[in-house]
XYZ file of C-alpha atoms in Angstrom:
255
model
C -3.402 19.095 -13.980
C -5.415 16.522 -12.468
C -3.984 13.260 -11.481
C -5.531 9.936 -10.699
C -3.914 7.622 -7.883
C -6.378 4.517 -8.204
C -4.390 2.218 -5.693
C -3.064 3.725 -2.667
C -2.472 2.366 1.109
C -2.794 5.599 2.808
C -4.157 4.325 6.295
C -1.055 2.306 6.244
C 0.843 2.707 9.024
C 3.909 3.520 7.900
C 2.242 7.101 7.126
C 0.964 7.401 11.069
C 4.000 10.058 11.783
C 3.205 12.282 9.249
C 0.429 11.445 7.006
C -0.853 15.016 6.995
C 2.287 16.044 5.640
C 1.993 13.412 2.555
C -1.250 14.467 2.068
C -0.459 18.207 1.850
C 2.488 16.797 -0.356
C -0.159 15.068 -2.957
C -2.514 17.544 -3.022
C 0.550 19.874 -4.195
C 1.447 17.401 -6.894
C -2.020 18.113 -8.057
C -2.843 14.566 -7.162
C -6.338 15.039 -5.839
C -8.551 11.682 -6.170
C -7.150 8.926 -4.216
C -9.021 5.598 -4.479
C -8.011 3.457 -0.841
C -8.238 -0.488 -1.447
C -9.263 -2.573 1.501
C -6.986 -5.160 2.969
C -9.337 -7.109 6.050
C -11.771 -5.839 8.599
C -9.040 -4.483 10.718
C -8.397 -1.971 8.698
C -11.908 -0.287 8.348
C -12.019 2.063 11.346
C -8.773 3.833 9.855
C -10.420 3.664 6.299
C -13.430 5.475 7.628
C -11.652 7.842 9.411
C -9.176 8.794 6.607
C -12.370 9.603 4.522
C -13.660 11.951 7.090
C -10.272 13.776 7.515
C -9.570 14.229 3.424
C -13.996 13.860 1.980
C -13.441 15.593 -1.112
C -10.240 13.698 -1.954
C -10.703 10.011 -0.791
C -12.436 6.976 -2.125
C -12.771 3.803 -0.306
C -13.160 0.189 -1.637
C -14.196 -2.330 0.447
C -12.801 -6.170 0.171
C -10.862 -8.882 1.565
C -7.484 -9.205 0.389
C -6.389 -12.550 -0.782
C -3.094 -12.444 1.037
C -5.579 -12.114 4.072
C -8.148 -14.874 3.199
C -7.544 -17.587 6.403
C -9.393 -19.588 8.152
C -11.820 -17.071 9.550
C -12.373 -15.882 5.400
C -16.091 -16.596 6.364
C -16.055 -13.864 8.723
C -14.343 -11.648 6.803
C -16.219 -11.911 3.728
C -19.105 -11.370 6.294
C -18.064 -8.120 7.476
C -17.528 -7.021 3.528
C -20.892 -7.698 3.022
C -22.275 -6.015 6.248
C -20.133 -2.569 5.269
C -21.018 -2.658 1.680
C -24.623 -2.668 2.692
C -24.142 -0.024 5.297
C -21.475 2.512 3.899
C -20.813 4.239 0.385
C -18.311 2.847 -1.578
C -16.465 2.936 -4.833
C -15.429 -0.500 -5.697
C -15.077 -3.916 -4.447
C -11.140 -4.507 -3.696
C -8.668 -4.909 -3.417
C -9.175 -8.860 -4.331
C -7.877 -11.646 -6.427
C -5.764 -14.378 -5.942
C -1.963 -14.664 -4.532
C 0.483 -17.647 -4.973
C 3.445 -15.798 -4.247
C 2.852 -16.131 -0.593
C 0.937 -18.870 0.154
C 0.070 -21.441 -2.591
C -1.864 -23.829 0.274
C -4.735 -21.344 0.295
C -5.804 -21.592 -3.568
C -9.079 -22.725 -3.091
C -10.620 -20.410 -0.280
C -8.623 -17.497 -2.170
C -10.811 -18.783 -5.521
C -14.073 -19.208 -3.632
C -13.736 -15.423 -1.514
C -12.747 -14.154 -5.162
C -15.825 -15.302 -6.587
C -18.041 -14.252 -3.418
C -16.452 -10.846 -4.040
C -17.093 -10.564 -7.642
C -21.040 -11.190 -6.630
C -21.132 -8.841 -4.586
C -20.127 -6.412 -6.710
C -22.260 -6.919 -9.385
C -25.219 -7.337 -7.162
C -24.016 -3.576 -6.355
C -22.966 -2.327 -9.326
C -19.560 -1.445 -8.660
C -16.078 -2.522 -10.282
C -13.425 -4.426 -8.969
C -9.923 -4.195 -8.175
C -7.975 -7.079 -8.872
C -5.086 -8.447 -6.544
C -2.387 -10.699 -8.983
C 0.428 -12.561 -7.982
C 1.505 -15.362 -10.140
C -1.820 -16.309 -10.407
C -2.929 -15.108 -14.120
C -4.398 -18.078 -15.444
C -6.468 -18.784 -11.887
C -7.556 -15.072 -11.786
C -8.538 -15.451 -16.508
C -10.453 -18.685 -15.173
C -12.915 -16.764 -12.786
C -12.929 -13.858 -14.607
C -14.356 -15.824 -17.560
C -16.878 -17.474 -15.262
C -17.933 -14.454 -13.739
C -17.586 -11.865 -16.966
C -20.830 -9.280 -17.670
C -21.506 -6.728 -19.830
C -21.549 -4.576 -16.542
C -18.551 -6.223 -14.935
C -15.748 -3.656 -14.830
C -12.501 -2.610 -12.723
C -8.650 -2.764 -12.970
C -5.660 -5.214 -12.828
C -4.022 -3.373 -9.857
C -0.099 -3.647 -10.400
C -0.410 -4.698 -13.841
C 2.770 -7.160 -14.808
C 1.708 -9.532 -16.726
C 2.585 -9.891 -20.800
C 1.726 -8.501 -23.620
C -0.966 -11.378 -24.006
C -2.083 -11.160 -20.513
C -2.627 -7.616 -20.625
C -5.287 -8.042 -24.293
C -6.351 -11.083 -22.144
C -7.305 -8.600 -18.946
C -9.117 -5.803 -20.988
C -10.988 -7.896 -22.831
C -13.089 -8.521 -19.730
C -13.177 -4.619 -19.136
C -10.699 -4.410 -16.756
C -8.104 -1.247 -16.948
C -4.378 -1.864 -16.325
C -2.736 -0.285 -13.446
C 0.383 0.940 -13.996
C 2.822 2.397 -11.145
C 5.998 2.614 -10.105
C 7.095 -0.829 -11.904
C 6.909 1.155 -14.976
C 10.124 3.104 -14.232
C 11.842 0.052 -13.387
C 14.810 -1.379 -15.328
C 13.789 -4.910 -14.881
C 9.845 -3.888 -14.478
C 9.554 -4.904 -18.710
C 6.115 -3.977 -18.846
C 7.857 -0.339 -20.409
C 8.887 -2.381 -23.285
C 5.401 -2.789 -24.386
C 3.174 -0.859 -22.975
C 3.335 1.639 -26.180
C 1.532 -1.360 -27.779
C -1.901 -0.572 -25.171
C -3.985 1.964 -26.281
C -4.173 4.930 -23.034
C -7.473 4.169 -22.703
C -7.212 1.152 -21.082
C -4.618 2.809 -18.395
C -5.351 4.095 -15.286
C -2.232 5.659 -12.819
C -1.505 4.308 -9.395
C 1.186 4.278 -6.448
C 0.173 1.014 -4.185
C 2.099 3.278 -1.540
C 3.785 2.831 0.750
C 5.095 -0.034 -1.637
C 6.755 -0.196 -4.731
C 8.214 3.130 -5.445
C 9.178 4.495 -8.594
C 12.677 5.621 -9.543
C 14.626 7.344 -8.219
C 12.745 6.369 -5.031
C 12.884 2.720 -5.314
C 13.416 1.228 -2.538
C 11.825 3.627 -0.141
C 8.113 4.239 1.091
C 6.281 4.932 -1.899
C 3.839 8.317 -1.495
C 0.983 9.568 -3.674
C 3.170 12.996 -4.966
C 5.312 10.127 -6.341
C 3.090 8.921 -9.171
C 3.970 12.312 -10.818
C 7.401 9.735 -11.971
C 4.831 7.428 -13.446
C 2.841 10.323 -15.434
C 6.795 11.426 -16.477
C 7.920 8.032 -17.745
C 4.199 7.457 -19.343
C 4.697 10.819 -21.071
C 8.179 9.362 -22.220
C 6.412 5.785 -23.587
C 3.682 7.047 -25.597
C 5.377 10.389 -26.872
C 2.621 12.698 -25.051
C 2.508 15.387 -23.027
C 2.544 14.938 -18.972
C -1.040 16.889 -19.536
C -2.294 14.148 -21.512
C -0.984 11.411 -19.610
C -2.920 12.948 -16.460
C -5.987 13.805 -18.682
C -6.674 11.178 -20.544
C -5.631 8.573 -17.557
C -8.054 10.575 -14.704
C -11.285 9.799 -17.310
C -10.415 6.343 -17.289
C -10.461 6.119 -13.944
C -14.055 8.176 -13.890
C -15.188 5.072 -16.019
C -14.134 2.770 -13.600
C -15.326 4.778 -10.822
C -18.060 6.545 -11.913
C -16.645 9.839 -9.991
């Protein structure tokens, strides 16, 4: 069985005492493609390195995280630009727009979200979509912005029913993680109601961790909980779950 984590913080450092042991971990899960979202430039040099440690089993994104777009956003979205021209990489993300946190920095979070989105269709790669109580801002760009060849995921999918038709009809995949095992996480109660094909798997460790974890750091191995309650949703097999939600994530990815 082949699982997919499309979302995971594994540079993080709350995995610096013993990241080779979550690693060895996830790789015994049968987790083997891990796709690593970008927060801000300080970040990179442990990016990079985590690809040369694990080559075969990490994918990097590049992006500015809109939790992280401040006053030097000009800089940052500079130093995007110089890596994605310099260094291989799978998608442009993680990026979006956040109100949770700070609602005072709407408009620099729209303009680095539309910056972003160039960039990755002058590349050619998908993005990875950052959402906090900001669904109608992030349905506004997307519907400036949307392509034929403009692809990627709603990391941490929780949005409705509605929003979740709303965010595939611009070709986006739904990420679905640990939320999904939550009592009060909802999206369960409908998710039967999206075909699989629009669902890709993800842990956003070392945050949000599934049951019976909640609560703790959140590791890779963990997502086999998702691919358990999945299998419970849509009446499949675990198999299919990882199956059929590892070629979505090729589509995304194209790897």
């Amino acid at each position: 069985m082949i699982i997919t984590d499309t979302h995971t913080h594994l540079y993080s450092d709350a995995f610096d005492e013993d990241r080779e042991e979550v690693m060895q971990r996830t790789l015994d899960a049968g987790v083997s493609r891990l796709f690593i979202p970008a927060i801000d430039s300080t970040y990179t040099a442990s990016m990079l390195q985590l690809e040369k440690d694990y080559p075969k089993h990490v994918f990097l994104m590049m992006g500015l995280h809109p939790t992280h777009v401040k006053e030097n956003y000009k800089e940052e979205l500079e130093h995007v630009v110089k890596m994605l021209a310099s260094h291989k990489f799978y998608a442009v993300g993680e990026i979006g727009i956040d109100l949770y946190w700070d609602k005072s920095t709407l408009a620099i979070q729209q303009e680095a979200f539309r910056e972003q989105i160039k960039l990755a269709k002058a590349y050619k790669l998908p993005i990875v979509i950052h959402c906090r109580e900001a669904f109608d801002e992030i349905f506004e760009i997307l519907e400036e912005e949307k392509a034929d060849d403009l692809r990627g995921i709603f990391h941490c999918f929780s949005g409705t029913l509605e929003q979740a038709h709303q965010a595939i009809s611009y070709n986006m995949k739904l990420g679905i993680g640990g939320v999904a095992t939550f009592k009060n996480g909802k999206i369960d109660q409908f998710l039967k109601a999206i075909d699989l094909k629009h669902i890709v798997l993800e842990t956003d460790s070392p945050y949000l961790a599934p049951k019976p974890y909640r609560g703790k750091r959140n590791e890779s191995s963990y997502i086999l909980k998702v691919v358990e309650k999945l299998s419970e949703i849509y009446e499949v097999s675990e198999q299919k779950i990882a199956d059929i939600t590892t070629e979505n994530s090729k589509a995304v990815f194209g790897i």
